Amino acid sequence: MAPEPRENGAPDRVPHDRGQHDRGLGRALGRAHGRGLHGHVLDALGQRIVDGAIAPGSVLRPELVADEFGVSRSVVREALRVLQSLGLVEPRQRVGTQVLGTGSWELLAPTVIRWRGASPSYFVQQRELLELRLGVEPVAAALASGTPGAHAVLDAARDMLDASTEENSRAYLEADVRFHRALLTASGNAVFTHFAGTVEALLRTRTSESRDTITRWTHDAAARHLAAAEALVAGDVAAASAATTELVRVTRDEFIAEAPAD
């Protein structure tokens, strides 16, 4: 639970109780396995902040964090530096390291996307980033049309179709990631190429979703990717852009339809 506000108005200080592990901690620790103590602490704190278990305005006390996780303060300081670089916390003079609200987070950073994908913000993040992708990927498709890189997009789309036929969800996901990375890279726009990391991180969060309508890797979805890829290879700018708009729009609408009511 988030700490109760202090009566004197001072920032909350987070009680790091060893027995108070939020639901995201188990997932975070699993992902951090083999990454060392720094990854362990970073993932656990990041997930708690994104889940809302540590509320904005709360203050993280390094000595309490170190005691909870059984690590040195230098490990905690390194984790806090990474959280600061992602906009989740900020050091305040004579206060300590204070937790920041969503408006300060680096929402396009793959690490933040991963944490939000395992949080109650899962559907909100999907909708928001799919809306952003609607403004980016059709433009990338127009730029990539008729370029040598279009063939990598087509290869990935064909692999998606094969995987859907074989009902191989892992192969489908990997081909989907390759499709969008190849599309954005083939645009020749360095900013779009960089955005591919954001798209990949978002796609990979879907593996934790249990709703069949979202996790089922459908033949129809693969066919939409194939239509876009074929238009790219043919150099049909208008068709490539329209087909890419359609495949992203349909996915967005699926998530809107499946999102739980507020």
Tab-separated table of C-alpha atoms in Angstrom:
chain	number	residue	atom	x	y	z
A	1	MET	CA	0.000	0.000	0.000
A	2	ALA	CA	1.090	3.586	-0.534
A	3	PRO	CA	2.117	5.340	2.689
A	4	GLU	CA	-0.351	7.653	4.413
A	5	PRO	CA	0.420	11.381	3.969
A	6	ARG	CA	2.127	13.023	6.918
A	7	GLU	CA	0.030	15.479	8.883
A	8	ASN	CA	2.731	18.160	8.683
A	9	GLY	CA	2.649	18.069	4.869
A	10	ALA	CA	6.180	16.707	4.517
A	11	PRO	CA	6.787	14.176	1.722
A	12	ASP	CA	5.888	10.604	2.587
A	13	ARG	CA	8.712	8.234	3.456
A	14	VAL	CA	8.200	4.734	2.179
A	15	PRO	CA	8.215	1.894	4.709
A	16	HIS	CA	10.132	-0.918	3.030
A	17	ASP	CA	8.591	-3.896	4.814
A	18	ARG	CA	10.133	-7.240	3.774
A	19	GLY	CA	6.727	-8.883	4.025
A	20	GLN	CA	5.010	-6.269	1.869
A	21	HIS	CA	5.819	-7.508	-1.649
A	22	ASP	CA	3.502	-6.147	-4.318
A	23	ARG	CA	2.257	-8.375	-7.115
A	24	GLY	CA	4.733	-6.922	-9.598
A	25	LEU	CA	7.730	-7.794	-7.475
A	26	GLY	CA	7.673	-11.498	-8.288
A	27	ARG	CA	7.692	-10.765	-12.011
A	28	ALA	CA	10.418	-8.161	-11.570
A	29	LEU	CA	12.651	-10.504	-9.639
A	30	GLY	CA	12.187	-13.213	-12.225
A	31	ARG	CA	13.250	-10.879	-15.013
A	32	ALA	CA	16.211	-9.643	-12.988
A	33	HIS	CA	17.541	-13.158	-12.344
A	34	GLY	CA	21.130	-13.312	-13.505
A	35	ARG	CA	21.363	-9.540	-13.877
A	36	GLY	CA	22.816	-8.990	-10.424
A	37	LEU	CA	21.762	-7.066	-7.376
A	38	HIS	CA	21.419	-3.785	-9.232
A	39	GLY	CA	18.876	-5.260	-11.665
A	40	HIS	CA	17.025	-6.877	-8.776
A	41	VAL	CA	16.548	-3.589	-6.911
A	42	LEU	CA	15.907	-1.535	-10.041
A	43	ASP	CA	13.146	-3.800	-11.349
A	44	ALA	CA	11.457	-4.151	-7.976
A	45	LEU	CA	11.381	-0.409	-7.234
A	46	GLY	CA	10.480	0.534	-10.796
A	47	GLN	CA	7.569	-1.899	-10.870
A	48	ARG	CA	6.279	-0.694	-7.495
A	49	ILE	CA	6.361	2.946	-8.611
A	50	VAL	CA	4.619	2.199	-11.906
A	51	ASP	CA	2.025	0.004	-10.163
A	52	GLY	CA	1.244	2.894	-7.821
A	53	ALA	CA	2.331	0.948	-4.737
A	54	ILE	CA	4.777	3.783	-4.064
A	55	ALA	CA	2.849	6.994	-4.632
A	56	PRO	CA	4.136	10.210	-6.233
A	57	GLY	CA	5.599	12.488	-3.578
A	58	SER	CA	6.874	9.598	-1.493
A	59	VAL	CA	10.538	9.629	-0.516
A	60	LEU	CA	12.786	6.606	-0.983
A	61	ARG	CA	15.299	6.260	1.830
A	62	PRO	CA	18.404	4.416	0.580
A	63	GLU	CA	19.179	2.915	3.958
A	64	LEU	CA	15.720	1.330	4.187
A	65	VAL	CA	15.881	0.073	0.607
A	66	ALA	CA	19.311	-1.412	1.288
A	67	ASP	CA	18.015	-3.116	4.421
A	68	GLU	CA	14.963	-4.583	2.666
A	69	PHE	CA	16.920	-6.088	-0.202
A	70	GLY	CA	20.040	-6.951	1.746
A	71	VAL	CA	22.313	-4.937	-0.554
A	72	SER	CA	24.850	-2.165	-0.140
A	73	ARG	CA	23.898	1.490	-0.409
A	74	SER	CA	26.066	1.811	-3.511
A	75	VAL	CA	23.821	-0.749	-5.261
A	76	VAL	CA	20.760	1.229	-4.176
A	77	ARG	CA	22.283	4.520	-5.361
A	78	GLU	CA	22.967	3.022	-8.806
A	79	ALA	CA	19.373	1.787	-9.059
A	80	LEU	CA	18.091	5.222	-8.046
A	81	ARG	CA	20.289	6.876	-10.692
A	82	VAL	CA	18.684	4.701	-13.371
A	83	LEU	CA	15.206	5.479	-12.037
A	84	GLN	CA	16.113	9.169	-12.164
A	85	SER	CA	17.243	8.859	-15.794
A	86	LEU	CA	13.826	7.331	-16.574
A	87	GLY	CA	12.017	10.188	-14.835
A	88	LEU	CA	10.527	8.078	-12.046
A	89	VAL	CA	12.371	9.784	-9.185
A	90	GLU	CA	14.242	13.001	-8.534
A	91	PRO	CA	16.701	13.895	-5.764
A	92	ARG	CA	15.551	16.884	-3.728
A	93	GLN	CA	17.872	18.845	-1.488
A	94	ARG	CA	17.141	18.313	2.213
A	95	VAL	CA	14.313	15.950	1.257
A	96	GLY	CA	15.786	12.871	-0.398
A	97	THR	CA	14.879	10.925	-3.519
A	98	GLN	CA	11.273	11.742	-4.289
A	99	VAL	CA	8.950	9.668	-6.483
A	100	LEU	CA	7.515	11.551	-9.487
A	101	GLY	CA	4.195	11.222	-11.271
A	102	THR	CA	3.520	9.804	-14.735
A	103	GLY	CA	3.981	13.189	-16.386
A	104	SER	CA	7.715	13.027	-15.680
A	105	TRP	CA	8.330	9.441	-16.843
A	106	GLU	CA	10.180	8.527	-20.038
A	107	LEU	CA	7.127	6.795	-21.447
A	108	LEU	CA	8.857	5.705	-24.666
A	109	ALA	CA	11.735	3.996	-22.860
A	110	PRO	CA	11.551	0.184	-23.260
A	111	THR	CA	12.141	-0.374	-19.540
A	112	VAL	CA	9.229	1.883	-18.546
A	113	ILE	CA	7.044	0.257	-21.208
A	114	ARG	CA	7.853	-3.156	-19.746
A	115	TRP	CA	6.939	-2.035	-16.229
A	116	ARG	CA	3.701	-0.380	-17.375
A	117	GLY	CA	2.882	-3.516	-19.354
A	118	ALA	CA	2.889	-5.492	-16.093
A	119	SER	CA	0.848	-2.873	-14.240
A	120	PRO	CA	-2.785	-1.718	-14.044
A	121	SER	CA	-1.873	0.764	-16.830
A	122	TYR	CA	-1.515	-2.064	-19.354
A	123	PHE	CA	-4.516	-1.153	-21.515
A	124	VAL	CA	-3.945	2.593	-21.184
A	125	GLN	CA	-0.381	2.184	-22.411
A	126	GLN	CA	-1.455	0.005	-25.334
A	127	ARG	CA	-4.018	2.563	-26.471
A	128	GLU	CA	-1.695	5.534	-26.060
A	129	LEU	CA	1.214	3.993	-27.928
A	130	LEU	CA	-0.973	2.525	-30.658
A	131	GLU	CA	-2.370	6.023	-31.225
A	132	LEU	CA	1.199	7.286	-31.516
A	133	ARG	CA	2.062	4.463	-33.902
A	134	LEU	CA	-0.882	5.499	-36.087
A	135	GLY	CA	0.901	8.780	-36.626
A	136	VAL	CA	4.300	7.210	-37.306
A	137	GLU	CA	4.118	3.838	-39.040
A	138	PRO	CA	1.973	4.836	-42.050
A	139	VAL	CA	4.483	7.625	-42.754
A	140	ALA	CA	7.339	5.130	-42.368
A	141	ALA	CA	5.548	2.824	-44.817
A	142	ALA	CA	5.285	5.595	-47.395
A	143	LEU	CA	8.997	6.347	-47.036
A	144	ALA	CA	9.945	2.655	-47.180
A	145	SER	CA	7.909	1.875	-50.296
A	146	GLY	CA	10.035	0.551	-53.109
A	147	THR	CA	13.246	0.536	-51.073
A	148	PRO	CA	15.550	-2.496	-50.750
A	149	GLY	CA	14.547	-2.752	-47.080
A	150	ALA	CA	10.969	-3.499	-48.081
A	151	HIS	CA	11.935	-7.112	-48.804
A	152	ALA	CA	12.834	-7.694	-45.124
A	153	VAL	CA	9.355	-6.471	-44.215
A	154	LEU	CA	7.817	-8.942	-46.666
A	155	ASP	CA	9.917	-11.824	-45.327
A	156	ALA	CA	8.722	-11.068	-41.801
A	157	ALA	CA	5.088	-10.863	-42.902
A	158	ARG	CA	5.341	-14.253	-44.601
A	159	ASP	CA	6.844	-15.702	-41.425
A	160	MET	CA	3.910	-14.282	-39.463
A	161	LEU	CA	1.491	-16.005	-41.815
A	162	ASP	CA	3.347	-19.321	-41.487
A	163	ALA	CA	3.423	-19.015	-37.697
A	164	SER	CA	-0.309	-18.284	-37.523
A	165	THR	CA	-1.003	-21.375	-39.649
A	166	GLU	CA	1.189	-23.453	-37.335
A	167	GLU	CA	-0.330	-21.773	-34.245
A	168	ASN	CA	3.191	-20.982	-33.060
A	169	SER	CA	2.730	-17.885	-30.903
A	170	ARG	CA	6.432	-17.445	-30.126
A	171	ALA	CA	7.429	-17.514	-33.789
A	172	TYR	CA	4.547	-15.166	-34.598
A	173	LEU	CA	5.685	-12.626	-32.015
A	174	GLU	CA	9.291	-12.696	-33.200
A	175	ALA	CA	8.184	-12.245	-36.818
A	176	ASP	CA	5.869	-9.392	-35.760
A	177	VAL	CA	8.771	-7.664	-34.011
A	178	ARG	CA	10.949	-8.107	-37.116
A	179	PHE	CA	8.168	-6.749	-39.340
A	180	HIS	CA	7.815	-3.477	-37.469
A	181	ARG	CA	11.537	-3.019	-36.930
A	182	ALA	CA	12.202	-3.628	-40.635
A	183	LEU	CA	9.406	-1.240	-41.613
A	184	LEU	CA	10.664	1.594	-39.434
A	185	THR	CA	14.293	1.005	-40.441
A	186	ALA	CA	13.486	0.873	-44.168
A	187	SER	CA	12.008	4.379	-43.899
A	188	GLY	CA	15.536	5.767	-43.796
A	189	ASN	CA	14.486	8.092	-40.973
A	190	ALA	CA	16.833	7.748	-37.993
A	191	VAL	CA	14.144	8.827	-35.511
A	192	PHE	CA	11.744	6.194	-36.838
A	193	THR	CA	14.512	3.592	-36.610
A	194	HIS	CA	15.063	4.531	-32.964
A	195	PHE	CA	11.305	4.243	-32.355
A	196	ALA	CA	11.530	0.554	-33.320
A	197	GLY	CA	12.832	-0.222	-29.817
A	198	THR	CA	9.694	1.331	-28.336
A	199	VAL	CA	7.437	-0.683	-30.642
A	200	GLU	CA	9.260	-3.921	-29.852
A	201	ALA	CA	8.949	-3.333	-26.116
A	202	LEU	CA	5.227	-2.689	-26.507
A	203	LEU	CA	4.680	-5.830	-28.590
A	204	ARG	CA	6.476	-7.955	-26.008
A	205	THR	CA	4.192	-6.782	-23.186
A	206	ARG	CA	1.285	-8.567	-24.894
A	207	THR	CA	2.660	-11.974	-23.921
A	208	SER	CA	1.428	-11.455	-20.346
A	209	GLU	CA	-2.164	-10.712	-21.419
A	210	SER	CA	-4.603	-13.589	-20.929
A	211	ARG	CA	-7.513	-12.424	-23.087
A	212	ASP	CA	-7.826	-14.738	-26.100
A	213	THR	CA	-8.971	-11.936	-28.387
A	214	ILE	CA	-5.653	-10.190	-27.824
A	215	THR	CA	-3.189	-13.049	-27.475
A	216	ARG	CA	-4.524	-15.228	-30.287
A	217	TRP	CA	-2.140	-14.665	-33.198
A	218	THR	CA	-4.724	-14.610	-35.948
A	219	HIS	CA	-4.508	-15.334	-39.649
A	220	ASP	CA	-6.425	-12.112	-40.359
A	221	ALA	CA	-3.851	-10.013	-38.540
A	222	ALA	CA	-1.018	-11.728	-40.396
A	223	ALA	CA	-2.847	-11.122	-43.691
A	224	ARG	CA	-3.055	-7.394	-42.931
A	225	HIS	CA	0.697	-7.315	-42.370
A	226	LEU	CA	1.239	-9.200	-45.618
A	227	ALA	CA	-0.917	-6.735	-47.568
A	228	ALA	CA	1.139	-3.837	-46.254
A	229	ALA	CA	4.412	-5.602	-47.045
A	230	GLU	CA	3.372	-6.471	-50.586
A	231	ALA	CA	2.431	-2.852	-51.237
A	232	LEU	CA	5.836	-1.795	-49.891
A	233	VAL	CA	7.704	-4.120	-52.237
A	234	ALA	CA	5.531	-3.000	-55.163
A	235	GLY	CA	6.424	0.621	-54.418
A	236	ASP	CA	2.754	1.610	-54.063
A	237	VAL	CA	3.085	4.459	-51.596
A	238	ALA	CA	-0.634	5.094	-51.079
A	239	ALA	CA	-1.505	1.407	-50.662
A	240	ALA	CA	1.396	0.773	-48.272
A	241	SER	CA	0.440	3.717	-46.081
A	242	ALA	CA	-3.257	2.780	-46.092
A	243	ALA	CA	-2.598	-0.888	-45.302
A	244	THR	CA	-0.275	0.042	-42.439
A	245	THR	CA	-2.868	2.437	-41.050
A	246	GLU	CA	-5.430	-0.358	-41.163
A	247	LEU	CA	-3.318	-2.946	-39.353
A	248	VAL	CA	-2.429	-0.547	-36.526
A	249	ARG	CA	-5.975	0.856	-36.313
A	250	VAL	CA	-7.550	-2.595	-35.986
A	251	THR	CA	-5.146	-3.493	-33.183
A	252	ARG	CA	-5.902	-0.249	-31.363
A	253	ASP	CA	-9.646	-0.845	-31.661
A	254	GLU	CA	-9.235	-4.371	-30.263
A	255	PHE	CA	-7.527	-3.013	-27.169
A	256	ILE	CA	-10.129	-0.306	-26.700
A	257	ALA	CA	-12.880	-2.915	-26.917
A	258	GLU	CA	-11.155	-5.236	-24.437
A	259	ALA	CA	-10.155	-2.599	-21.877
A	260	PRO	CA	-11.928	-3.045	-18.542
A	261	ALA	CA	-14.507	-0.401	-17.664
A	262	ASP	CA	-13.281	2.385	-15.414
